[in-house]
XYZ file of C-alpha atoms in Angstrom:
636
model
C 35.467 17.721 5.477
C 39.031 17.557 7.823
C 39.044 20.855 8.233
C 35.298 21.331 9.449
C 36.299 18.063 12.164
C 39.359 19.136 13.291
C 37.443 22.840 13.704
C 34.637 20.769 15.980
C 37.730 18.627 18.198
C 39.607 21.572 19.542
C 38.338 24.343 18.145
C 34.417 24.039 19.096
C 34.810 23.398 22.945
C 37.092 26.200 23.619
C 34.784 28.445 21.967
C 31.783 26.652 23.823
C 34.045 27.166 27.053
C 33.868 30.523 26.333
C 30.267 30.280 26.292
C 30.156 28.313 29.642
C 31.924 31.150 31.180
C 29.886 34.195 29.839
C 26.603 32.907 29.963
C 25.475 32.696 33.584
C 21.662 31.226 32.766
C 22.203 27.451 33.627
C 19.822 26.637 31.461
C 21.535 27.875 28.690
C 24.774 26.368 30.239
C 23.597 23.070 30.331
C 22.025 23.064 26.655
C 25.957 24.459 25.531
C 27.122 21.519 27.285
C 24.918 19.042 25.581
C 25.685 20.059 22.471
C 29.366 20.342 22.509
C 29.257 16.897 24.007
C 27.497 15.423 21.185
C 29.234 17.329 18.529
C 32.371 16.388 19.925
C 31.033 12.753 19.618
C 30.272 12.601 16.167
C 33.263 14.512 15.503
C 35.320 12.243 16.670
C 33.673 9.104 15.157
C 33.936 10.748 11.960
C 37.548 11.883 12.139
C 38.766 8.681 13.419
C 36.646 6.629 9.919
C 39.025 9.494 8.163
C 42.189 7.636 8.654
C 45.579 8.839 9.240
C 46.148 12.248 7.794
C 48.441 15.133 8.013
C 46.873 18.914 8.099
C 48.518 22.845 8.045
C 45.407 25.061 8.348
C 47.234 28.027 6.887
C 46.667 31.283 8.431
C 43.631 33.243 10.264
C 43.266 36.529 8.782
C 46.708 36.622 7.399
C 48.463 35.673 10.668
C 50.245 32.352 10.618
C 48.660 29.980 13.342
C 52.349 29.235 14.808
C 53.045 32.793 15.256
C 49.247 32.862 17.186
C 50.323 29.321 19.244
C 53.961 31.369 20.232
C 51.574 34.375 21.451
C 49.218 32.629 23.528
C 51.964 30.350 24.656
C 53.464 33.367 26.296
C 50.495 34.496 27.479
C 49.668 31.100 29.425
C 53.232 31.458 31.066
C 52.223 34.833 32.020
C 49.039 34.037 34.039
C 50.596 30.990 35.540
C 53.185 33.174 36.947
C 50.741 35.645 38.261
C 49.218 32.660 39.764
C 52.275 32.223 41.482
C 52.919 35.722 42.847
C 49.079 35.531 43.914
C 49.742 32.283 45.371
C 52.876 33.258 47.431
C 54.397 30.686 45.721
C 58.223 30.861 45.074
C 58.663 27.431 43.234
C 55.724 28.359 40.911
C 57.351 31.857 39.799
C 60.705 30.120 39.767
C 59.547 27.116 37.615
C 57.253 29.637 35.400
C 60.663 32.337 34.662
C 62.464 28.915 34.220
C 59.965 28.697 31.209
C 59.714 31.893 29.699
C 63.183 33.057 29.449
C 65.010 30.087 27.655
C 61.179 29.558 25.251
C 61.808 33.788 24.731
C 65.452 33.021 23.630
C 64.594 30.171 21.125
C 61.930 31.898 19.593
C 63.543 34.687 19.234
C 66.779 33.993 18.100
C 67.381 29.905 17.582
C 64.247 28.879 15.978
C 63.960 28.931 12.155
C 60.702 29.677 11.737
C 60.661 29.493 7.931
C 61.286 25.595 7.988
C 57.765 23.615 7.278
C 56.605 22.033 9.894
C 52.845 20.068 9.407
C 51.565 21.288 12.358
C 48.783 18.695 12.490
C 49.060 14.627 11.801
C 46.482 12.131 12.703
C 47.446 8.527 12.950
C 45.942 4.977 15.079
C 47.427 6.173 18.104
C 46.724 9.622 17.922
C 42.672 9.171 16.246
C 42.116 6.387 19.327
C 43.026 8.999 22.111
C 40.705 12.009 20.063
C 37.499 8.962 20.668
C 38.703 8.936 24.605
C 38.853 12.560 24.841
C 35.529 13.287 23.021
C 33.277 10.300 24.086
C 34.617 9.619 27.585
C 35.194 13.109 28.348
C 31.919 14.569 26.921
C 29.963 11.903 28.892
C 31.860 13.234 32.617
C 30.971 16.762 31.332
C 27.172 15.789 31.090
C 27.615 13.995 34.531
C 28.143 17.130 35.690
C 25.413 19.249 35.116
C 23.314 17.846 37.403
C 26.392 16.555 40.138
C 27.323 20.041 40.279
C 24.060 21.336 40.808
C 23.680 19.134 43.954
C 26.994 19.932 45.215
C 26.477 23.640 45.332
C 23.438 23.298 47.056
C 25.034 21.127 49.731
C 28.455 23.621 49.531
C 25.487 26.622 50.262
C 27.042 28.884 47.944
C 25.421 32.438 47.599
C 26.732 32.786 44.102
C 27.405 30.044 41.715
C 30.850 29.174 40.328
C 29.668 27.069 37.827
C 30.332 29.094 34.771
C 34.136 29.078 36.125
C 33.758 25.235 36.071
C 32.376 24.415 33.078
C 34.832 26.677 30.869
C 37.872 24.969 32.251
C 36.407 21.304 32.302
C 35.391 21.870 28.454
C 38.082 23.759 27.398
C 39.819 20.350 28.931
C 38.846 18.598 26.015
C 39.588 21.061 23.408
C 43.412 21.149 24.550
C 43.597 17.627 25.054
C 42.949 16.800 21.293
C 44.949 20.001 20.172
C 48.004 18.196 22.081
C 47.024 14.476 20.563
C 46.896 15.979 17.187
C 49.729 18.254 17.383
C 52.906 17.242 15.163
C 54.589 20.569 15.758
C 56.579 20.215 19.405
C 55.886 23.946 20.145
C 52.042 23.241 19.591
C 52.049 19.860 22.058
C 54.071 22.003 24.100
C 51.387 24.963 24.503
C 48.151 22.562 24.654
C 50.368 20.659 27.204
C 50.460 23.643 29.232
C 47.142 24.410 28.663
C 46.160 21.404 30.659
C 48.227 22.428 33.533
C 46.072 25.626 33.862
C 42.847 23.518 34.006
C 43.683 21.065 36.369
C 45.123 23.548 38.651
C 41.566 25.665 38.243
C 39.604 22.853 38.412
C 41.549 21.307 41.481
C 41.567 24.734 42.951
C 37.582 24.933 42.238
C 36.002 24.424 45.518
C 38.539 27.604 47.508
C 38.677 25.538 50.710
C 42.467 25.959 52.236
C 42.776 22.343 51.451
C 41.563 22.712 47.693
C 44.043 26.039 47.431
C 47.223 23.848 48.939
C 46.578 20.376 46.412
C 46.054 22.885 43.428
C 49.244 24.474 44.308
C 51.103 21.694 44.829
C 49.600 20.337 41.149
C 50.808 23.893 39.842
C 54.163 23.471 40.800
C 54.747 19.520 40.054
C 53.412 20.176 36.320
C 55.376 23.024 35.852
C 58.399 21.400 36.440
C 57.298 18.454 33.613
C 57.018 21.975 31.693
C 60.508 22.767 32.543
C 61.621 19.126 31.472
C 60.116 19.941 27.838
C 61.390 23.191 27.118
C 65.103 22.224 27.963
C 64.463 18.748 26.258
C 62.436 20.292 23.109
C 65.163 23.058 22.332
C 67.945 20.337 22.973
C 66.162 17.943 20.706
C 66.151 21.429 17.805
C 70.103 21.869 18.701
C 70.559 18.322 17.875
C 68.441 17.405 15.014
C 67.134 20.535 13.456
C 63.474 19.854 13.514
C 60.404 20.081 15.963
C 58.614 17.625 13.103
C 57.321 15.191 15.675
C 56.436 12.952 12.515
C 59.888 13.591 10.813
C 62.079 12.385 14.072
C 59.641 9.492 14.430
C 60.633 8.364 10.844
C 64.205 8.620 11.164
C 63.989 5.479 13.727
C 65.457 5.062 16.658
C 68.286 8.019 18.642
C 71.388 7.409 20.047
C 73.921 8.662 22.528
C 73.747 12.065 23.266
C 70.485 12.815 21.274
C 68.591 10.410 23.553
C 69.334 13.008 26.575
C 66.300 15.636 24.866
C 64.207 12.467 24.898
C 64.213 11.734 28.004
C 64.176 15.279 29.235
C 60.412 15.416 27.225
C 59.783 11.733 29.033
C 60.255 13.532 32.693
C 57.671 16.075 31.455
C 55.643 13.069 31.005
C 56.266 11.519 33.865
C 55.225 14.246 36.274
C 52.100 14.924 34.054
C 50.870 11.042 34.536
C 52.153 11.585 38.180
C 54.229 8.665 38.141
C 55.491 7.949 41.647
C 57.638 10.100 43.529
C 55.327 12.565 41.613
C 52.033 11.211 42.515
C 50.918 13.571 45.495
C 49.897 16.128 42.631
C 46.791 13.666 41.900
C 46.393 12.231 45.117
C 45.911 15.623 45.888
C 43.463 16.318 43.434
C 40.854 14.189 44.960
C 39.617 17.295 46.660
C 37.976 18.722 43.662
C 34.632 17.672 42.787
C 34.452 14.556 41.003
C 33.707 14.904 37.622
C 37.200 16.537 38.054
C 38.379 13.561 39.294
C 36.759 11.124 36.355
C 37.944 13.539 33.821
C 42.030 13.573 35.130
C 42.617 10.140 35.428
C 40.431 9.322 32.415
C 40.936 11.263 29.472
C 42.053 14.254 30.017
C 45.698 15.408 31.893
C 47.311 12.134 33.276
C 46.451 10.475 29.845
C 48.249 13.574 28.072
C 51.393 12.045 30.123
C 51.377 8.151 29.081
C 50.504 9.596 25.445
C 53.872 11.418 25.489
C 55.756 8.969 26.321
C 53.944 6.357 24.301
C 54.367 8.470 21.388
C 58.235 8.976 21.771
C 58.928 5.404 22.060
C 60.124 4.723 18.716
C 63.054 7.406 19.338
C 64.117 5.398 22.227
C 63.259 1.572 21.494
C 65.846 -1.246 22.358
C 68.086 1.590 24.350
C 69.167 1.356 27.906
C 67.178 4.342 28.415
C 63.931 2.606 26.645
C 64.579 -0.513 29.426
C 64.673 2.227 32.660
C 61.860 3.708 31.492
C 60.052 0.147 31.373
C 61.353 -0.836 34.796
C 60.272 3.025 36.627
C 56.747 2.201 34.863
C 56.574 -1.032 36.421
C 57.578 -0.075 39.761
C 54.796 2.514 39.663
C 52.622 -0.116 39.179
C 53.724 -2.410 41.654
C 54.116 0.238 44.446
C 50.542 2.136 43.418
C 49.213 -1.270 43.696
C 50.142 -2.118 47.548
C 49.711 1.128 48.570
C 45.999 0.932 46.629
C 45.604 -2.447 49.084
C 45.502 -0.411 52.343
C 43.275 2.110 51.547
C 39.146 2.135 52.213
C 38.836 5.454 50.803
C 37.012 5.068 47.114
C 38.452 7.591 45.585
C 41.879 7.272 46.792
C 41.599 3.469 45.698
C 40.619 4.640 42.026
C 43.862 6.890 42.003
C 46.371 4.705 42.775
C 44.705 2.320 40.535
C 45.676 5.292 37.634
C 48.652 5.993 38.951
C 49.442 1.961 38.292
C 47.732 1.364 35.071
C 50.031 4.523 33.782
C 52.561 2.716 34.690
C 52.051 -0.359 33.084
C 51.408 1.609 30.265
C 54.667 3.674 30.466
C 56.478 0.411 31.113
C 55.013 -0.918 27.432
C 55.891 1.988 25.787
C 59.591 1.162 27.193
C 59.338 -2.414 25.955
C 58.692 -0.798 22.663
C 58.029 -4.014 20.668
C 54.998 -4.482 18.687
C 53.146 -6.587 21.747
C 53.675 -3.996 23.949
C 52.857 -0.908 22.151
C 49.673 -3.365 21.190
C 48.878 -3.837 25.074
C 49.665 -0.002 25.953
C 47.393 1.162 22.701
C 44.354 -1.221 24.121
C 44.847 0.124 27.901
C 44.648 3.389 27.477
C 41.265 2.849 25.735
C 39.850 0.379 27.970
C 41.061 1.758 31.463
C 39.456 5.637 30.353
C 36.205 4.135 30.462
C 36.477 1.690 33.150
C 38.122 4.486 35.404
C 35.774 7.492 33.919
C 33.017 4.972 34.823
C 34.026 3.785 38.361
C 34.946 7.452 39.170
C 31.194 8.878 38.189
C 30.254 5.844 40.346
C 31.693 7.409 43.421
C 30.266 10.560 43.076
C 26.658 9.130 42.678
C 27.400 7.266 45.654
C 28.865 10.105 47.596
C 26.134 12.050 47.157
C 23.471 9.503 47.834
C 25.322 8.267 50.900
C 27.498 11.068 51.939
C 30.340 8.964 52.115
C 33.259 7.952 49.822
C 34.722 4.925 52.475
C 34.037 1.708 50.779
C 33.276 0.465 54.378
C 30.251 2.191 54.268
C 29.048 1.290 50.835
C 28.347 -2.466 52.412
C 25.203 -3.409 51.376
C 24.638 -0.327 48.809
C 22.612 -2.692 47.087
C 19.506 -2.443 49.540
C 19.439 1.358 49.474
C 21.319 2.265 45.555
C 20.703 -0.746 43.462
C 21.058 0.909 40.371
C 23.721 2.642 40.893
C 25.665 -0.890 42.781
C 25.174 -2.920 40.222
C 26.679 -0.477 37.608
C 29.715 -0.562 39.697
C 30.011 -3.849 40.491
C 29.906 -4.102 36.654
C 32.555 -1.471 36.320
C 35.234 -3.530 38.580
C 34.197 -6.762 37.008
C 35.593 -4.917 33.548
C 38.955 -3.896 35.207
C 39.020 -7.141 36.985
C 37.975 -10.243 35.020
C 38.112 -11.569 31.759
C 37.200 -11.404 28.842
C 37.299 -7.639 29.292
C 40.122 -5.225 27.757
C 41.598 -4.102 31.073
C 42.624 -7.996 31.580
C 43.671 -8.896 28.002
C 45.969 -5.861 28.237
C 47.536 -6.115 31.498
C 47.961 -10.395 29.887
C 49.384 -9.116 26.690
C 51.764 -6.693 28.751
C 53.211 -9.345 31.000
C 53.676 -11.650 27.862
C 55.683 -8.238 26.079
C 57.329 -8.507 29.646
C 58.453 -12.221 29.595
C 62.028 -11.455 28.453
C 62.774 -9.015 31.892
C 62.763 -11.120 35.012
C 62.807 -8.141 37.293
C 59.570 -6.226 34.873
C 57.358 -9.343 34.640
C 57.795 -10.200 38.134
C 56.417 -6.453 39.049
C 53.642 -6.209 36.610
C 52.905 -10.177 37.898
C 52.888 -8.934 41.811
C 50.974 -5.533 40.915
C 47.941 -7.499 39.078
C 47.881 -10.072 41.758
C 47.380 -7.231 44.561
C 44.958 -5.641 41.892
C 42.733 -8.562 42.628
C 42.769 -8.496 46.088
C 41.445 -4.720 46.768
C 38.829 -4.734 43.684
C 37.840 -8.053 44.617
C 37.353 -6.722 48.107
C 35.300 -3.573 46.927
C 32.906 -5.470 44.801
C 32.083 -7.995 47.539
C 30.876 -5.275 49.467
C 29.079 -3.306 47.219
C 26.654 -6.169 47.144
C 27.231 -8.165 50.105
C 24.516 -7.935 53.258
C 21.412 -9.533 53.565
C 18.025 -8.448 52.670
C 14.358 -10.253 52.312
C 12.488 -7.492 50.353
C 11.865 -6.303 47.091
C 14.642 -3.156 46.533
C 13.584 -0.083 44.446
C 15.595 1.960 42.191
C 16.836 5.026 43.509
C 15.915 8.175 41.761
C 18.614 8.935 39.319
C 18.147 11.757 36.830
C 18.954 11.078 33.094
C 22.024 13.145 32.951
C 23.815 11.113 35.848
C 22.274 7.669 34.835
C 22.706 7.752 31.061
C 26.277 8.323 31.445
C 26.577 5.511 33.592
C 25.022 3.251 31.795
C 26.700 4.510 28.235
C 30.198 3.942 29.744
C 29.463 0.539 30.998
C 27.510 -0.584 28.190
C 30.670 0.884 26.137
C 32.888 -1.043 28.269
C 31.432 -4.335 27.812
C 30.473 -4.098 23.847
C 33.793 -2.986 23.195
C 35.457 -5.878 24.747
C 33.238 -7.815 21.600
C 35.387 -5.540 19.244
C 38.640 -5.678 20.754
C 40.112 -7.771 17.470
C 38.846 -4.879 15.225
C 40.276 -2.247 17.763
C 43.680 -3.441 17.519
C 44.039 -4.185 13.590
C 42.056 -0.065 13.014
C 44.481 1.465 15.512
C 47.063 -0.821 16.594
C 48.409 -2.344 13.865
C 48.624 0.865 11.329
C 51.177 2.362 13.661
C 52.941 -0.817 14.310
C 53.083 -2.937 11.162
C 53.276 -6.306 12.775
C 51.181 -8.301 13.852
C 50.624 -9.654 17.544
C 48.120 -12.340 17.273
C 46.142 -14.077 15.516
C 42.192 -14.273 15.679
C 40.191 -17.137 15.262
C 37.125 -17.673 16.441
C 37.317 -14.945 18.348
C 40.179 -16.796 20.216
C 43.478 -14.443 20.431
C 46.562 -16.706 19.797
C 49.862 -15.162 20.683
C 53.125 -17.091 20.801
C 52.654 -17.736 24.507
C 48.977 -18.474 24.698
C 45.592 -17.552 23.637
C 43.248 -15.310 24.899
C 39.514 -16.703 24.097
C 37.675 -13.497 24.049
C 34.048 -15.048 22.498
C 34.176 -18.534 24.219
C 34.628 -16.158 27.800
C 31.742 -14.196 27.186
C 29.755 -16.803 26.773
C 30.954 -18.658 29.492
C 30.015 -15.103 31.643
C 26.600 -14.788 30.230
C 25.608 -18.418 31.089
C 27.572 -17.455 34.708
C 24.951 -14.731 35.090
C 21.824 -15.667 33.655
C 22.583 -18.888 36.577
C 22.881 -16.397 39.569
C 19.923 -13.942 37.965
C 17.866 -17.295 38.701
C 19.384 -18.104 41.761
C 18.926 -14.493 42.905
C 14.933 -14.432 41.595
C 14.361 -18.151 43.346
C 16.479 -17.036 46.973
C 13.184 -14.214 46.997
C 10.815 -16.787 48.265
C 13.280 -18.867 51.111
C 13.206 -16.774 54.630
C 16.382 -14.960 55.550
C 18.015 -16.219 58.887
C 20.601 -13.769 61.309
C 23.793 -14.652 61.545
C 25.153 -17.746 63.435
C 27.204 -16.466 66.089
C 28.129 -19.883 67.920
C 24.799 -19.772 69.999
C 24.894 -16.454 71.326
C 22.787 -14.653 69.353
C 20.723 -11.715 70.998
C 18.350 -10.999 68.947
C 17.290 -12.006 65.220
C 17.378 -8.944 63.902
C 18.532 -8.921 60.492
C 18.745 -4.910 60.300
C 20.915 -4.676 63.559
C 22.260 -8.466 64.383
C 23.937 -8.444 68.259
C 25.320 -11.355 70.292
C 25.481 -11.912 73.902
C 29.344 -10.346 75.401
C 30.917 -9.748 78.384
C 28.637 -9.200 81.398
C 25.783 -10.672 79.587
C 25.061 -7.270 77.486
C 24.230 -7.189 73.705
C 26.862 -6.243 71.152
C 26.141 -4.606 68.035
C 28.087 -7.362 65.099
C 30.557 -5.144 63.578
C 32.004 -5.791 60.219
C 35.188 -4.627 58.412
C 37.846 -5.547 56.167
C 41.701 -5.893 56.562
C 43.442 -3.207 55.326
C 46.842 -4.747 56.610
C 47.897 -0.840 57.431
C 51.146 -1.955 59.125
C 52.195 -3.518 56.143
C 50.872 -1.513 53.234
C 49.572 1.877 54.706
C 50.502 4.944 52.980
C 53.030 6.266 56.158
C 54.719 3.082 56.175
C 55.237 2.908 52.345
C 55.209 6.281 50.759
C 58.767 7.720 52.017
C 60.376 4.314 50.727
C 58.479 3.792 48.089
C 59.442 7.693 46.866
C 63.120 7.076 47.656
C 63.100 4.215 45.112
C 61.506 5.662 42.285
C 63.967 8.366 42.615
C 66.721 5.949 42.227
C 64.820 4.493 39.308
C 64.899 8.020 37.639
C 68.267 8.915 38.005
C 68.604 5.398 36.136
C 66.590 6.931 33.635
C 68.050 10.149 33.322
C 71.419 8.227 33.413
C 70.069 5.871 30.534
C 70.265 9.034 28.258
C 73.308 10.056 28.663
């Protein structure tokens, strides 16, 4: 039965991308999609109840599957330099050669390619990020059927592009759980560059000058995290002898020179999770249409870069280089975070947001003790569906209002209920307690306590975290109205989604003790807390998960009431110290200057002087580029 599961996670959606891309009825495109999704689903369900295991599928037709990874591996260099002579891009051919010819020379003459490798292992870590890829994922690439129909139509395409789109957003999710599942370096290394190719395709999708420049610059930043991992992966060989991902893990942790490979492979991480000074690439990416967006920051691409790192934080634990790498993750947290404060741009608000929760994670996998990996194992699971969520949330929003500012989502209540209160429901589970997001980002800061300068970072960044999705919800459901509201049409490929990912969001909150003993504690063989009652103890507090939710469903079933019994008392306009001008509650005025009406504005602070992307960006790059060559300089 492995073999037939592991054929449905990678293998089935690159064939089914293949599909995508050859047949051109949508009909029969949209049906291809479906299924994938849900075989992918139960795929995944089943391999994870499998347990850890560790797989070599032999050969296809007599031809060993490493020799066919080395082929296509080439091959994938070869069109992403083409891309860059089509591009007129110098840094992309330069970056692209700078892969080629030193991968050409180990292959060809360093490698022994007679030692066994298991090319496939499955553990917690690994099984938990195949259920992101495949649930999460799937669920964007339904979204997208009909959100791509719409924006088409509104594009006023004479041809459709969609079979383009759909083979590189599935074939997304068969690379992603090639790379998660890979043991072999050289395979993670091809279904890492894989990923590259999509992003820059999908990025690239729309062909505006805009789209073309952001999927360039993505093209270029990723290659260079390629460059990072071949240097690091053939130094690691030279060094050690092995590309066994499993067999270095083992050994425990590196030292001295050895740790220089490491890091090298941690760069390539970096710039794939677009850890700030690298974080343009993403910010960038917020041109493509959004299931792109949900499926980047979610569980796809930036997730393939905390996973790397994550994964090669036993090699480095309790090294100088393991506490640089915590301090540049939490200083991409902090700084995503303030920047995130002075922005009223949805989207751009949801990718900082990333760009900090990677670093939080990044910052646990430098920790590297047992709480940490513990909070960094339950983040990555809990932010892909909060984020995938939020991020389909925009979209639906964007297209019903034509507008992504959350300035002009005030009120979205009256006009989107449905879709307002799924969002509102989607901060409240990156935001509040007793959801994962929180008891993460808690049991992080606790992993923390030890580092003044970490905990005080991760400490600011959630405290700003507050402020701007505190701000966003407010609004989504602020403004007053006296009528009955009706659900906007939504069709059942846009609104099951929705409601799947925050219904999965909430349940698994319920479940978050039997998450972390079936994937958490396998990989780290000590326990963190204790559960009792559905109370989390640690040694510095608890965490009442049960007694919370309780606590919340009493909190709402009150303002349900108080919403139902506010129905029958008559709305007033706002008191504007006597000067009111009319008593409009659509359009309220007051009396100004020269005795003329003047339409009430409202707005938030965005304190742009203080945290606004021109004033913080150039410093905030400068620093992380310190913080890296304290990285860099932890290796060696």
């Amino acid at each position: 039965m492995l073999p037939a599961l592991l054929f449905i996670c990678i293998v089935v959606p690159i064939l089914a991308a293949g599909a995508c891309f050859v047949v051109r009825a949508q009909a029969v495109r949209s049906a291809t999609v479906l299924a994938t999704g849900a075989l992918l689903m139960a795929g995944s369900v089943l391999l994870a109840a499998q347990g850890a295991f560790s797989f070599d599928p032999g050969t296809l037709g007599g031809l060993g599957w490493g020799t066919l990874i080395s082929v296509l591996d080439f091959l994938l260099l070869a069109v992403i330099l083409f891309y860059g002579f089509r591009l007129k891009s110098r840094l992309v051919q330069i970056l692209a050669l700078l892969q080629i010819a030193p991968l050409a020379w180990f292959e060809l003459f360093a490698l022994d390619h007679g030692a066994a490798v298991l090319p496939l292992h499955g553990d917690g870590l690994s099984l938990l990020m195949v259920l992101v890829i495949s649930i999460v994922g799937s669920l964007i690439c339904i979204f997208a059927i009909p959100y791509m129909k719409k924006h088409e139509e509104h594009l006023h395409l004479a041809k459709s592009r969609q079979p383009r789109f759909f083979f590189f957003l599935v074939l997304f999710l068969g690379a992603m759980n090639g790379l998660v599942l890979a043991n072999n370096l050289l395979w993670l290394y091809f279904f890492f560059e894989v990923t590259t190719l999509c992003s820059f395709m999908l990025i690239g999708h729309d062909r505006t000058e805009e789209a073309v420049r952001n999927a360039t610059r993505a093209l270029w930043m990723n290659s260079l995290g390629g460059v990072a991992f071949v240097f690091g992966m053939i130094l690691l060989y030279s060094r050690t002898g092995t590309l066994d991902l499993q067999a270095l893990l083992m050994a425990g942790p590196l030292a001295g020179a050895v740790l220089l490979p490491v890091a090298l492979i941690c760069l390539a991480g970096f710039t794939k999770a677009a850890q700030v000074p690298f974080q343009s690439w993403l910010l960038g990416a917020m041109v493509a249409p959004t299931p792109v967006s949900a499926l980047l920051h979610s569980s796809t691409m930036v997730k393939a870069g905390v996973y790397l790192v994550l994964r090669l934080s036993p090699l480095y634990a309790g090294s100088f280089l393991g506490t640089s790498i915590a301090l540049f993750g939490g200083f991409s947290f902090l700084a995503t975070a303030a920047l995130a404060l002075g922005q009223s741009n949805g989207k751009k608000i949801l990718a900082y947001s990333t760009i900090g929760n990677l670093g939080l994670i990044i910052a646990c996998a430098g920790l590297g003790t047992p709480a940490a990996m513990s909070a960094a194992i339950l983040l990555i699971l809990f932010h892909a569906v909060s984020k995938g969520l939020l991020f389909l949330c925009v979209g639906t929003i964007e297209q019903g209002i034509g507008s992504r500012d959350i300035e002009d989502m005030r009120g979205l209540y009256k006009v989107m209920p449905r879709t307002a209160i799924i969002t509102v429901l989607g901060v409240a589970t990156m935001l509040l307690p007793p959801f994962g997001v929180l008891l993460s980002k808690w049991l992080a800061i606790e992993a923390a306590a030890h580092n003044a300068p970490l905990v005080v970072m991760l400490a600011l960044a959630s405290a700003l975290s507050v402020v701007y999705w505190g701000r966003w919800a407010g609004m989504l459901m602020s403004a007053p109205f006296s009528r009955e509201v009706k659900p906007e049409p939504l069709s059942a490929l846009t609104l099951r989604p929705l409601q799947i990912l925050v219904g999965g969001a909430i349940v698994l909150a319920l479940f978050i003790p039997w998450i972390y003993e079936s994937f958490a504690l396998p990989m780290l063989g000590e326990s963190v807390f204790s559960v009792h009652y559905g109370v989390l103890t640690t040694g510095a507090g608890a965490f009442a998960v049960y007694p919370l939710f309780f606590a919340v469903l009493v909190g709402a079933l009150f303002a349900w009431w108080a919403a139902r019994k506010s129905r029958f008392v008559p709305a007033t306009s706002l008191y504007m110290g006597g000067a009111n001008a009319t008593g409009s509650l659509e359009e309220p005025a007051f009396v100004g200057p020269m005795n003329k009406p003047v339409k009430v504005a409202f707005g938030n602070y965005y304190l742009e002087s203080l945290f606004g992307e021109g004033k913080l960006t150039r410093w905030v790059n400068i620093a992380a580029l310190a913080l890296l060559l304290l990285v860099m300089g932890g290796a060696l």
